[in-house]
Each structure stands twice: as structure tokens, then as C-alpha cells.
mmCIF file of C-alpha atoms in Angstrom:
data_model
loop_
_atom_site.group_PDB
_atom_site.id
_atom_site.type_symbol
_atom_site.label_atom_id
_atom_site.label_comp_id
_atom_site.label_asym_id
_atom_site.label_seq_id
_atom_site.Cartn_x
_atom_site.Cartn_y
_atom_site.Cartn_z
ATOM 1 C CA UNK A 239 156.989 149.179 75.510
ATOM 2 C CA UNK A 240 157.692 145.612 76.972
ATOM 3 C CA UNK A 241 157.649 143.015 74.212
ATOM 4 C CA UNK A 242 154.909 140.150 75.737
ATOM 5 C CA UNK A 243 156.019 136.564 75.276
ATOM 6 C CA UNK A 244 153.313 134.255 74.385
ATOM 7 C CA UNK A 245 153.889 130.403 74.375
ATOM 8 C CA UNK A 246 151.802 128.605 72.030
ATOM 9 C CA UNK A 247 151.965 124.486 72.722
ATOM 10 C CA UNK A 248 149.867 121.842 71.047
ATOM 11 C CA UNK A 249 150.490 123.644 67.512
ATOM 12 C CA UNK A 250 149.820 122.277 64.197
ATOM 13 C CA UNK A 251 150.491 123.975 60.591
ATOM 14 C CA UNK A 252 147.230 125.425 60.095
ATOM 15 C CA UNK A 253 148.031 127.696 63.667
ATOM 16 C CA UNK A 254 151.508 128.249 62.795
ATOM 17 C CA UNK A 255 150.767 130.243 59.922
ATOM 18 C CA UNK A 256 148.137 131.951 61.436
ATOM 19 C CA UNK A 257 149.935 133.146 64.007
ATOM 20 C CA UNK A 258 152.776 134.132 62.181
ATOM 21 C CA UNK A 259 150.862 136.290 60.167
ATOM 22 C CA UNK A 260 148.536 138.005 62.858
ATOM 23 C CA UNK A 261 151.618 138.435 65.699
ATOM 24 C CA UNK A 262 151.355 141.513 66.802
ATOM 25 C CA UNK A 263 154.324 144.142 66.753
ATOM 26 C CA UNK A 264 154.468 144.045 70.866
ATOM 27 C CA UNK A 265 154.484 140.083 70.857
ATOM 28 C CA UNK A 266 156.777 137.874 70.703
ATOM 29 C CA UNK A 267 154.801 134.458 69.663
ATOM 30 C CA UNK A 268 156.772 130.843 70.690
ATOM 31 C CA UNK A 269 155.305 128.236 69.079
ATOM 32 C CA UNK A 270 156.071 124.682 69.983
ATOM 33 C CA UNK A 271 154.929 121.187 68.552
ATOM 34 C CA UNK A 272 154.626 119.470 71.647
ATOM 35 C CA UNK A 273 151.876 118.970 74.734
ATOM 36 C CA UNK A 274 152.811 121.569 77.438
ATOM 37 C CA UNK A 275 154.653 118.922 79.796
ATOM 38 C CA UNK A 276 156.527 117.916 77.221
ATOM 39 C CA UNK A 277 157.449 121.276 75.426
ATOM 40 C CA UNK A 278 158.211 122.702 78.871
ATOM 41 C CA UNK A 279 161.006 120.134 79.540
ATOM 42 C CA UNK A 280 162.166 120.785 76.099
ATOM 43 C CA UNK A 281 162.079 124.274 76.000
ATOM 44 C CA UNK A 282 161.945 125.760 79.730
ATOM 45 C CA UNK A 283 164.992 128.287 79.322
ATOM 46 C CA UNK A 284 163.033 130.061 76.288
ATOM 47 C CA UNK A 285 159.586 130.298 77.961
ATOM 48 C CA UNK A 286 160.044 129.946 81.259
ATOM 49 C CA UNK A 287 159.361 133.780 81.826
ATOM 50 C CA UNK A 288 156.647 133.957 79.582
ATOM 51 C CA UNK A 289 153.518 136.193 80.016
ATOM 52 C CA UNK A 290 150.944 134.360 78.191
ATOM 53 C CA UNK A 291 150.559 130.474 77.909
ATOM 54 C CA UNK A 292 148.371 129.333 75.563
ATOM 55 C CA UNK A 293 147.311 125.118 75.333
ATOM 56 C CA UNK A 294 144.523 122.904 73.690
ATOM 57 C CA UNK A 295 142.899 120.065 75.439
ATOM 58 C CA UNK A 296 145.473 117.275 75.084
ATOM 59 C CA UNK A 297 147.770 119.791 77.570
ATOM 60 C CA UNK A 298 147.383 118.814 80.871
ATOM 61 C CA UNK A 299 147.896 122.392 82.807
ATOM 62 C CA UNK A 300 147.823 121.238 87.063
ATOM 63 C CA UNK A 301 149.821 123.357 89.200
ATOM 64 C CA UNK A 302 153.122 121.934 89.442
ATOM 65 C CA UNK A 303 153.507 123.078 85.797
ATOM 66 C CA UNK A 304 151.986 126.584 85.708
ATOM 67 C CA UNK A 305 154.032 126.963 88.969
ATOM 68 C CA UNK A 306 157.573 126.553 86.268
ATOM 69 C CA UNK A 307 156.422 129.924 84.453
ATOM 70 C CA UNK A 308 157.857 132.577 86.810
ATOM 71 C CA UNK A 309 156.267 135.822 84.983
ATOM 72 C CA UNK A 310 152.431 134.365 84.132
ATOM 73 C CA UNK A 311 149.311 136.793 83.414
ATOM 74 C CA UNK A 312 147.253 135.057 81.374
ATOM 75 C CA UNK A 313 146.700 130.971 80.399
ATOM 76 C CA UNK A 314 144.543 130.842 77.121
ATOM 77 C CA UNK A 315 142.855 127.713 76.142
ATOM 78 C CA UNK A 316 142.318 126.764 72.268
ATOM 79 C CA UNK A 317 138.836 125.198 73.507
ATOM 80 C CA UNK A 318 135.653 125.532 75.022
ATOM 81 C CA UNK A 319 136.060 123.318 78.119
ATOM 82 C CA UNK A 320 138.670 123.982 80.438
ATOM 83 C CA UNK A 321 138.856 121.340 83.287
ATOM 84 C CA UNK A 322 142.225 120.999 81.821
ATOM 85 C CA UNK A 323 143.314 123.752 83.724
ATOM 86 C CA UNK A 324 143.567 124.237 87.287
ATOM 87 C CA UNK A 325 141.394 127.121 87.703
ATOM 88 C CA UNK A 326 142.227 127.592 91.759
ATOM 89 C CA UNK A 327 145.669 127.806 91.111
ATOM 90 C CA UNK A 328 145.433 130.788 88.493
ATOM 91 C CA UNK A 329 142.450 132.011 91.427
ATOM 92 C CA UNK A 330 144.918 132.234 93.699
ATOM 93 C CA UNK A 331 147.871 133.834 91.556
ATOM 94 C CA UNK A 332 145.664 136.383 90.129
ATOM 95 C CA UNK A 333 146.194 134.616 86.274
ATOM 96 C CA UNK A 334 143.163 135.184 84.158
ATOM 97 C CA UNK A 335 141.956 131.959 82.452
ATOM 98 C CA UNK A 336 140.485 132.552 79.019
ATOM 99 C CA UNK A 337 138.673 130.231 77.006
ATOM 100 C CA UNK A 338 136.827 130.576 72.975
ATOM 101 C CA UNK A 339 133.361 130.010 74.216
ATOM 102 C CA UNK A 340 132.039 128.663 70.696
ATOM 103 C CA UNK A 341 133.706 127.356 67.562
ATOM 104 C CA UNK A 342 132.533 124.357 66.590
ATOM 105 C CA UNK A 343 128.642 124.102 67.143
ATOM 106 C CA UNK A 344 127.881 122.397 63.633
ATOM 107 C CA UNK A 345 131.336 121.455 63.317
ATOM 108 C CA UNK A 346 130.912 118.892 66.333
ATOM 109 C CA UNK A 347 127.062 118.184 65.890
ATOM 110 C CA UNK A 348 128.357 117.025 61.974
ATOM 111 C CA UNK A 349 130.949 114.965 63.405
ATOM 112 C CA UNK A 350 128.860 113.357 66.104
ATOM 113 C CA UNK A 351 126.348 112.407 63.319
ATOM 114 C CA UNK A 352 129.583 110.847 61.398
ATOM 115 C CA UNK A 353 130.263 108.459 64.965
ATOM 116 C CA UNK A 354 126.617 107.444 64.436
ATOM 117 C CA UNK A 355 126.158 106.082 60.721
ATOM 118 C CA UNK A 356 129.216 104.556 61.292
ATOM 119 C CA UNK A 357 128.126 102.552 64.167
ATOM 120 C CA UNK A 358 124.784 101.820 62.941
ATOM 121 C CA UNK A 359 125.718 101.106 59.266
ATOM 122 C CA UNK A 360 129.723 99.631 60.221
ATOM 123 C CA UNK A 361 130.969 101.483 57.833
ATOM 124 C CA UNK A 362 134.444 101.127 59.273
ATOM 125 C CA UNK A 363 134.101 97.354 59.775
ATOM 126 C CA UNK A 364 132.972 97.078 56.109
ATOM 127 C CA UNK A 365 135.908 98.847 54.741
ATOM 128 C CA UNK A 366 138.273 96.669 56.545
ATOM 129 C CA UNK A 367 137.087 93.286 55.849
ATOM 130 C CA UNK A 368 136.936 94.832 52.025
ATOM 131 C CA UNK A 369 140.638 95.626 52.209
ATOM 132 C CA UNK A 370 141.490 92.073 53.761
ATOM 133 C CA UNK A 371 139.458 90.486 50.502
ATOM 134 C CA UNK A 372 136.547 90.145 52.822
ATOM 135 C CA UNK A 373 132.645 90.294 51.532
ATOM 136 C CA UNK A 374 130.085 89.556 53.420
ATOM 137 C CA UNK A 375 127.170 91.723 53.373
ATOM 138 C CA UNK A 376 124.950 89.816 55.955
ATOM 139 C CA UNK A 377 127.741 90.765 58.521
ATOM 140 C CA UNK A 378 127.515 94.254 58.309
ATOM 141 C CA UNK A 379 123.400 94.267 58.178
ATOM 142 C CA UNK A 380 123.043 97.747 59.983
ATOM 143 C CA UNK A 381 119.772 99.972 61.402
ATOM 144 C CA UNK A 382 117.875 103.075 59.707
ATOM 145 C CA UNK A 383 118.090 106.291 61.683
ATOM 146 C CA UNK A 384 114.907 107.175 60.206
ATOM 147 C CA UNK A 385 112.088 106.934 62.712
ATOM 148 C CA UNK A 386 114.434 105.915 65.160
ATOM 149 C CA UNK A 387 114.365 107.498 69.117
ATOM 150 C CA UNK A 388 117.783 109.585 69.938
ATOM 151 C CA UNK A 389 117.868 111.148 73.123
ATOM 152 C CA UNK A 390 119.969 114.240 72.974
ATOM 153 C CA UNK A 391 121.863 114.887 76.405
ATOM 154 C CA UNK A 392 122.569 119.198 76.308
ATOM 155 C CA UNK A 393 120.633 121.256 74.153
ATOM 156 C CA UNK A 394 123.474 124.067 73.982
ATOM 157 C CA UNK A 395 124.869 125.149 71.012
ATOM 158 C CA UNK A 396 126.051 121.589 69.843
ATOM 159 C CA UNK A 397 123.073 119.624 70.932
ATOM 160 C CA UNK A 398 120.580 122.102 69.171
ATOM 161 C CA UNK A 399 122.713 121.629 66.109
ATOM 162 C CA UNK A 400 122.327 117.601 66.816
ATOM 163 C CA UNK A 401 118.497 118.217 66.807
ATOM 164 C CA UNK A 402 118.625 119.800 63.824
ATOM 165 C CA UNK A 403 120.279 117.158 61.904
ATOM 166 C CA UNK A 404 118.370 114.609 63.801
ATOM 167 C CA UNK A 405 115.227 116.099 62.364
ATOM 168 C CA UNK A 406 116.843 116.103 58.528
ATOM 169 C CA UNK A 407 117.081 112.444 59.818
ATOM 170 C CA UNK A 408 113.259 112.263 60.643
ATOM 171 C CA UNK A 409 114.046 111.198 63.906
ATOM 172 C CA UNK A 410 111.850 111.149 67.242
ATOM 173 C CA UNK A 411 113.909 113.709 69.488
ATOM 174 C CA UNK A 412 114.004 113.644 73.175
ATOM 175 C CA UNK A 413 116.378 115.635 74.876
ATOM 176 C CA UNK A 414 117.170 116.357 78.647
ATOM 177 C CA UNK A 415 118.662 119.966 80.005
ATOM 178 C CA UNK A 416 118.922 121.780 82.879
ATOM 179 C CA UNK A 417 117.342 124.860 80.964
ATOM 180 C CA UNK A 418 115.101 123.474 78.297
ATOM 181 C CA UNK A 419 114.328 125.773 75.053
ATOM 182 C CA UNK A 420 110.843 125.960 74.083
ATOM 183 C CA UNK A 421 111.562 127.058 70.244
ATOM 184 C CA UNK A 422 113.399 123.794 69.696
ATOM 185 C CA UNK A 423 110.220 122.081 70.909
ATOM 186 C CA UNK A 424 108.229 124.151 68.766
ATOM 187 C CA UNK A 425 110.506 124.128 66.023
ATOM 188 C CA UNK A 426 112.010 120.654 65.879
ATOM 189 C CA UNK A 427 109.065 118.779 67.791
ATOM 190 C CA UNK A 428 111.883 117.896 70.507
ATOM 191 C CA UNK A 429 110.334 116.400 73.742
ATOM 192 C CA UNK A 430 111.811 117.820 77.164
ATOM 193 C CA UNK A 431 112.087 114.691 79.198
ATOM 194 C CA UNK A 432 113.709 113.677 82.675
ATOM 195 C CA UNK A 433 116.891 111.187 82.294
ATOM 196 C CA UNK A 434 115.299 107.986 83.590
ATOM 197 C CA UNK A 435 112.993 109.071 81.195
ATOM 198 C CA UNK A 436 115.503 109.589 78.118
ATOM 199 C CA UNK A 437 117.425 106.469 78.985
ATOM 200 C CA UNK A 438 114.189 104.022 78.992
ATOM 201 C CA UNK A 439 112.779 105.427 75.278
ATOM 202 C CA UNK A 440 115.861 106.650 73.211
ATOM 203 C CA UNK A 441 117.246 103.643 70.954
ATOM 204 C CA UNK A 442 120.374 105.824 70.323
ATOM 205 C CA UNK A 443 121.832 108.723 73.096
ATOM 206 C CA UNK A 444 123.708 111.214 71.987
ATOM 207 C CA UNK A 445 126.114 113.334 75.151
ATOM 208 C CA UNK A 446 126.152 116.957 74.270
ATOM 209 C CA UNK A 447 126.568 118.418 78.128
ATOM 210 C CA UNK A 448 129.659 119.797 79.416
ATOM 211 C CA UNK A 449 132.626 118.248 82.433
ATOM 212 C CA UNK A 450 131.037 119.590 85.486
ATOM 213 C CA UNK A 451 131.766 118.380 88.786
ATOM 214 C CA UNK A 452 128.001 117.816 88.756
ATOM 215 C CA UNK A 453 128.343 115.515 85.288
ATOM 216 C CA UNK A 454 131.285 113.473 86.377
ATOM 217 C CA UNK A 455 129.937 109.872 85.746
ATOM 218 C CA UNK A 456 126.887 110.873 85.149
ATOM 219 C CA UNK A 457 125.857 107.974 82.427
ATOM 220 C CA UNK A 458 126.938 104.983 84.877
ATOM 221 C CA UNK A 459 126.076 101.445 85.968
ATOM 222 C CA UNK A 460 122.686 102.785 87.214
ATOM 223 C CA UNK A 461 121.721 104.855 83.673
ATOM 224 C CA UNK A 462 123.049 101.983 81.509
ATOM 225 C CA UNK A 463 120.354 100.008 83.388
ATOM 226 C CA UNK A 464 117.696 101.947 82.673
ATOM 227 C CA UNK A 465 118.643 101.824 78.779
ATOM 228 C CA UNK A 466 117.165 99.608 76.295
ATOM 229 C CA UNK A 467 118.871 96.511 75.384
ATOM 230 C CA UNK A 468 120.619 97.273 72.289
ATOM 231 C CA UNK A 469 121.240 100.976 72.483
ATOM 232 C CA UNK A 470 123.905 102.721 70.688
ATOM 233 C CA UNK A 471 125.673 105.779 72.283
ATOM 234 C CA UNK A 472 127.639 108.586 70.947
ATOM 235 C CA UNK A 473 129.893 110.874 73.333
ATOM 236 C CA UNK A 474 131.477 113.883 71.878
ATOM 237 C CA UNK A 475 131.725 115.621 74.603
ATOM 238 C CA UNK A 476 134.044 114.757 77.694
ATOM 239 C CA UNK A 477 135.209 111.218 78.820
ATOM 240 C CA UNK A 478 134.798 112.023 82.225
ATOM 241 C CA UNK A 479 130.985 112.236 81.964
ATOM 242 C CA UNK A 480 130.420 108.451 81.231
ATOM 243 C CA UNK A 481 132.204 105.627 83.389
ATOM 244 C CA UNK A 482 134.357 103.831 81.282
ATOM 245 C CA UNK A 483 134.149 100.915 83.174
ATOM 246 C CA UNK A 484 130.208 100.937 83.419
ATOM 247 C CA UNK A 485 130.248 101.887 79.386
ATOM 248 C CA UNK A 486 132.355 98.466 78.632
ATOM 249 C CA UNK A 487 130.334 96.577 81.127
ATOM 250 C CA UNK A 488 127.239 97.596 79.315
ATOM 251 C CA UNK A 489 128.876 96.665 75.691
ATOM 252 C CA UNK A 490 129.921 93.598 76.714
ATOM 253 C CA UNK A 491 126.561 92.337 77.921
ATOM 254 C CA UNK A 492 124.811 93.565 75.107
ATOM 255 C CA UNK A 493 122.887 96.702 76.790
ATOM 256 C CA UNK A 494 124.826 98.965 74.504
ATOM 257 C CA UNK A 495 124.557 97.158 70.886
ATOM 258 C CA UNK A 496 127.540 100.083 69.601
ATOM 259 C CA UNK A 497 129.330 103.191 70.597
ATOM 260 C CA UNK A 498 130.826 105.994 69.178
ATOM 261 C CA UNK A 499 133.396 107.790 71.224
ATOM 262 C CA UNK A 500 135.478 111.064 70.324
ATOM 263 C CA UNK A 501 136.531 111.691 73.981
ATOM 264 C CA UNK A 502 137.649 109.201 76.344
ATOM 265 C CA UNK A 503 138.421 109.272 80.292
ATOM 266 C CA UNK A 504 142.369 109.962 80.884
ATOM 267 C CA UNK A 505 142.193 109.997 77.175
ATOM 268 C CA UNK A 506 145.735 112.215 77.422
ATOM 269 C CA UNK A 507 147.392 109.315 78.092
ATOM 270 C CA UNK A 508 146.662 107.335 75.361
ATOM 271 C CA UNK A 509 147.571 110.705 73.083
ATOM 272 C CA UNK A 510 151.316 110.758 74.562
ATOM 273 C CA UNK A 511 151.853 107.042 75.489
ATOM 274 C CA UNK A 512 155.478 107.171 75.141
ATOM 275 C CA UNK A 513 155.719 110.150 77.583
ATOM 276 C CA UNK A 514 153.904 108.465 79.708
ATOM 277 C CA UNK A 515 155.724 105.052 80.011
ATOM 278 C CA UNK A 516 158.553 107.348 80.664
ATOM 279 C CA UNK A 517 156.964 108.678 84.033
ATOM 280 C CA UNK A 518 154.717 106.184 84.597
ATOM 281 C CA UNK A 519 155.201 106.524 89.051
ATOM 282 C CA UNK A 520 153.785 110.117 88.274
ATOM 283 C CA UNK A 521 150.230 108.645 86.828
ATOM 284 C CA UNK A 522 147.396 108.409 88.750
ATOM 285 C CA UNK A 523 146.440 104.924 89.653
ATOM 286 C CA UNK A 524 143.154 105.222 88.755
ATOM 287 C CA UNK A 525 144.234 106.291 85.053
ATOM 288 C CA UNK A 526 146.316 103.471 85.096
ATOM 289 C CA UNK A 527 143.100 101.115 85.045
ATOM 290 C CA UNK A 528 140.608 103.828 82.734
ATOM 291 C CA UNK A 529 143.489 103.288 79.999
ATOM 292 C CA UNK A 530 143.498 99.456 79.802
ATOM 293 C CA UNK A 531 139.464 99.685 79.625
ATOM 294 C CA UNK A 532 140.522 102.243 76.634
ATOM 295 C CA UNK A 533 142.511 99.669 74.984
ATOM 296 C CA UNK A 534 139.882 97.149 75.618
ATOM 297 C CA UNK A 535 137.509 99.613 73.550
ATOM 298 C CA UNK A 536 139.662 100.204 70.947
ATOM 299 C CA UNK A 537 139.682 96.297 70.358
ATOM 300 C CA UNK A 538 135.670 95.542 70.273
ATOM 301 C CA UNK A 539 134.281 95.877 66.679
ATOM 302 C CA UNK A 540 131.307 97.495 67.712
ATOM 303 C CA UNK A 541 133.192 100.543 69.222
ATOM 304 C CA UNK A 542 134.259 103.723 67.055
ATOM 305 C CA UNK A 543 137.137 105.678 68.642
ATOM 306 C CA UNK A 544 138.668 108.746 67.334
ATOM 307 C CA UNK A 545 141.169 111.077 69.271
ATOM 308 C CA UNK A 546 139.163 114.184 70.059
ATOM 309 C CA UNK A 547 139.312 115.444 67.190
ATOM 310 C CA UNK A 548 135.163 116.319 66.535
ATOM 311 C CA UNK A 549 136.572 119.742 66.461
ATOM 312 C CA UNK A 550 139.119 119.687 63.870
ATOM 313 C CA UNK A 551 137.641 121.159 60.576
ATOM 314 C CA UNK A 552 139.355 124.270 58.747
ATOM 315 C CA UNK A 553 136.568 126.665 59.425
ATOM 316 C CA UNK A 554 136.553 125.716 63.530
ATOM 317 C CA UNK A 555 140.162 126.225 63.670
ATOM 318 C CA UNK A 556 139.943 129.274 62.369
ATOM 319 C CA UNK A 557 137.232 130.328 64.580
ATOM 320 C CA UNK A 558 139.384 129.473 67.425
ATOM 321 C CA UNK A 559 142.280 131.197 66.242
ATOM 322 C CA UNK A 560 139.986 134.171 65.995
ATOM 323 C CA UNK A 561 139.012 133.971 69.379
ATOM 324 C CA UNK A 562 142.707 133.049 70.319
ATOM 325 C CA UNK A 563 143.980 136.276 68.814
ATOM 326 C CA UNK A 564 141.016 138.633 70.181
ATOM 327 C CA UNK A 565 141.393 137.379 73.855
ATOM 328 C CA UNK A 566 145.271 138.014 73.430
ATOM 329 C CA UNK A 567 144.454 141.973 72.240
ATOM 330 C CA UNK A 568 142.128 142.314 74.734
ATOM 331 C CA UNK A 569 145.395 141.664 77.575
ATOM 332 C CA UNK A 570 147.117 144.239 75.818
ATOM 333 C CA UNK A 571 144.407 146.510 76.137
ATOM 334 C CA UNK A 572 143.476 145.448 79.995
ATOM 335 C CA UNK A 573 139.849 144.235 78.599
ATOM 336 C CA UNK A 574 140.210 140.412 78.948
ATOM 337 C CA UNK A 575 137.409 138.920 76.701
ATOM 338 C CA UNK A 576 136.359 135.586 77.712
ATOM 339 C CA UNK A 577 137.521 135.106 81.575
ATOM 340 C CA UNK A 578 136.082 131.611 82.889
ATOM 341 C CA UNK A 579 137.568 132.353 86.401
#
């Protein structure tokens, strides 16, 4: 039997092992440190005629690069979203795009709760003036959650998580999806509301929905409008659902009191900066100008960033190495688990 060559990219200890230990006999498993751009110009003579390709989020996968692998069947994302890929390329090639539909529900709900009390209570700020020999308590006066409004923006799996520990929070919950649930209603006394709606009421707004074409830019200049003066947002979800530019706008002129941001627009950039300056005739213009409003964010004290990494707890990756493995086993057996295209 033909020994299947699977390239792993974006790999950290925690998968290394994992897949060493769970490769099966008819695989042959290349795992590399680096972002699949960069690992491909590394490595291109070792994997260029590999079967499987398998990437996390901070891989950019356009055509131009799947287009280098001259024996692809199958591209395998480490994630739930996948506009990282481009799906009508692997449409048109006949390359099966898999994806692990769910791994970190609480996992991302917790973390998104984390962005929150640290905005509202600046926790971060706190610790830093402490560490400089700063103390001054008046400065860092912060806001209960308790009784407070959050509007919760996708009530899938993460969002109803959100609700939940909203409620331990004894929050008012209002919450805005395509497909509402009536047992969170029931259950969690969550309020189904339109947006205009959910931006005019909701002292804090919490994203939860996923990078559709329909979501691009869907919290812009005219949402952040309709906010309340002073309201604090959270977006664990994509960067590419809230304009940055509108977003620092809005914090600058004191619509949006705080934010708390795990995912940023052309947030691969700032991940592989060097890279980047290296090529920097290949980036898109646009990016160019969404990455100096990131640095601008990462400067204003009110503003949380982290690097995508809401995910990132020992019992998600495992559940996405689970998934990883099973959607693998199930090419080998010609029953693909998991297609998104």
C-alpha cells in the first residue's frame, strides 16, 4: 500500500507528540514549526508531493500556494472557521476541505469572559503600573458586570456558553441570531432582539457569529452609532466582522469606553511581521492600512489584545487533534468526516 504524506504546519509541542504517537502505519506525518508560506519555502522538496496538508488559522492557504503541492487530496484545517482557505480553488481541483466543527465551545466562551473583567476591572493596566512602582487605585476604578446589559452576537455553541456564564454573572442577556433558540430564553431568560435593537440597550457586546461574506463589517460606523456612549466590546470571533477603522474611531471618541479583542483584521500579519517586511510588494494595500490601525490598538490603554489564542487550552487542543486524526482515517477509508466544501 502507498505510504500517504501528511504535512502538518503551524505545530507546537503539545501536537508534535500527539501526532507522533497516533501516526498511523500507512502515514508518513511531516511536521513543521512554521506558517505554511513560510514552511513551504523552507521545506518544498520534502512536501511538495504531499497528499494531505494540514494548517491552523495563522496559515494563509490562497491558491498560488496550494497550487506548489503537485499530488493534493485533502487540506485539513486545525479550526472551526476556514476563510483561510480558498475553498473554490480545492472546488475546482476536486481537494476535499475538512474542518473540526467544535472544540472549544467553553474553552472560548471562558476566555471571552477573561477579555471582559479585564477591560472592565483593568486588570492588565493595574498590574503594570504595580510593576513600574505605580499605585493608584482611583485610576483603575472599574464597572460591576452584575446587573449589567451584554448583548450576545451568535447564540451557537460559543455564544450559548457566553449566556451561560453571563447568567452566573446575573447579567441582563440580549442576544441576536439568525436562528434564535427558545430553551436559552426559557432557560437563561435571554431576550431575542433585532441588532439596532442590541446595539441601543447592551452596555457591553459580546461577537460570537462566524466570517461570512454576509458578516464582513458587520459592526461598523453605522452600528457603533447606534451604541451607547461608553460601551465595551469583546470580539473573539473573526477580525473581519468588525471594521477596524470604525472600531478605533468609536474608541477614540469615547462611544466604545474599552475593548477586548482576540482576533484582529489581517491579524496574520502582525503574527509573522518579519516575513512580511520581507515581501512587503506582495501585501494587500488595504492590509497595509488595517495593520497600522492594529498597532494603534495595541497602544490605547483601554484596548486588550491577545493573538488568537481564545482557543488554546490543553483540553481544546486535544479535541482538535481528535478531530484532526479522525478526519485523516476517514481519507484512508474514502469516508471524509467533516467536508465544508
Amino acid at each position: 500500500m502507498k505510504t500517504i504524506k501528511a504535512a502538518f504546519f503551524d505545530i507546537k509541542d503539545i501536537e508534535e507528540k500527539y501526532l507522533k504517537e497516533n501516526q498511523p502505519a500507512d502515514c508518513e506525518f511531516i511536521m513543521i514549526r512554521e506558517s505554511l508560506q513560510e514552511g513551504l519555502d523552507k521545506h518544498l522538496d520534502q512536501i511538495k508531493d504531499a497528499d494531505i496538508v494540514s494548517v491552523f488559522t495563522t496559515s494563509r492557504a490562497p491558491a498560488e500556494t496550494l497550487s506548489k503541492f503537485s499530488n493534493l487530496k485533502m487540506v485539513t484545517t486545525r479550526s472551526t472557521g476556514y476563510n483561510h482557505i480558498d475553498l473554490e480553488y480545492c472546488k475546482q481541483h476536486n481537494i476535499p476541505v475538512v474542518n473540526v466543527p467544535r472544540y472549544g465551545d467553553c474553552t472560548v466562551a471562558e476566555f471571552a469572559f477573561g477579555l471582559l473583567l479585564d477591560v472592565t476591572r483593568k486588570i492588565t493596566n493595574a498590574y503594570n503600573d504595580l510593576r513600574n512602582g505605580i499605585i493608584n487605585i482611583q485610576e483603575h476604578l472599574g464597572l460591576d458586570l452584575n446587573g449589567k446589559t451584554i448583548g450576545i452576537i451568535g447564540t451557537g455553541a460559543i455564544g450559548t456558553h457566553a449566556i451561560k456564564i453571563a447568567n452566573g454573572f446575573c447579567m441582563n442577556i440580549l442576544a441576536y441570531d439568525p436562528y434564535p433558540k427558545k430553551e436559552l430564553e426559557e432557560k437563561y431568560n435571554v431576550t431575542y432582539v433585532n441588532m439596532d435593537t442590541l446595539y441601543r440597550e447592551s452596555d457591553i457586546i459580546s461577537i460570537h457569529a462566524p466570517a461570512t461574506k454576509e458578516n464582513f463589517h458587520m459592526v461598523n460606523d453605522e452600528a457603533f452609532n447606534k451604541m451607547k456612549k461608553g460601551v465595551v466590546i469583546v470580539n473573539t470571533a473573526r477580525g473581519e466582522i468588525m471594521d477596524t477603522q470604525a472600531l478605533y474611531i468609536a474608541l477614540k471618541n469615547g462611544i466604545v469606553a474599552g475593548a477586548g479583542l482576540d482576533v484582529l483584521e489581517c491579524e496574520d500579519i502582525l503574527n509573522n511581521e518579519d516575513q512580511y517586511l520581507m515581501k512587503v510588494d506582495c501585501i494587500d494595500p488595504n492590509c497595509l492600512s488595517k495593520t497600522l490601525l492594529n498597532h494603534k490598538l495595541l497602544d490605547m490603554p483601554n484596548v486588550i489584545v491577545t493573538p488568537h489564542l481564545a482557543f488554546d487550552s490543553v483540553e481544546a487542543v486535544q479535541r482538535i487533534l481528535n478531530t484532526t486524526m479522525d478526519n485523516i482515517k476517514g481519507y484512508l477509508s474514502n469516508n471524509i468526516p467533516n467536508k465544508v466544501n
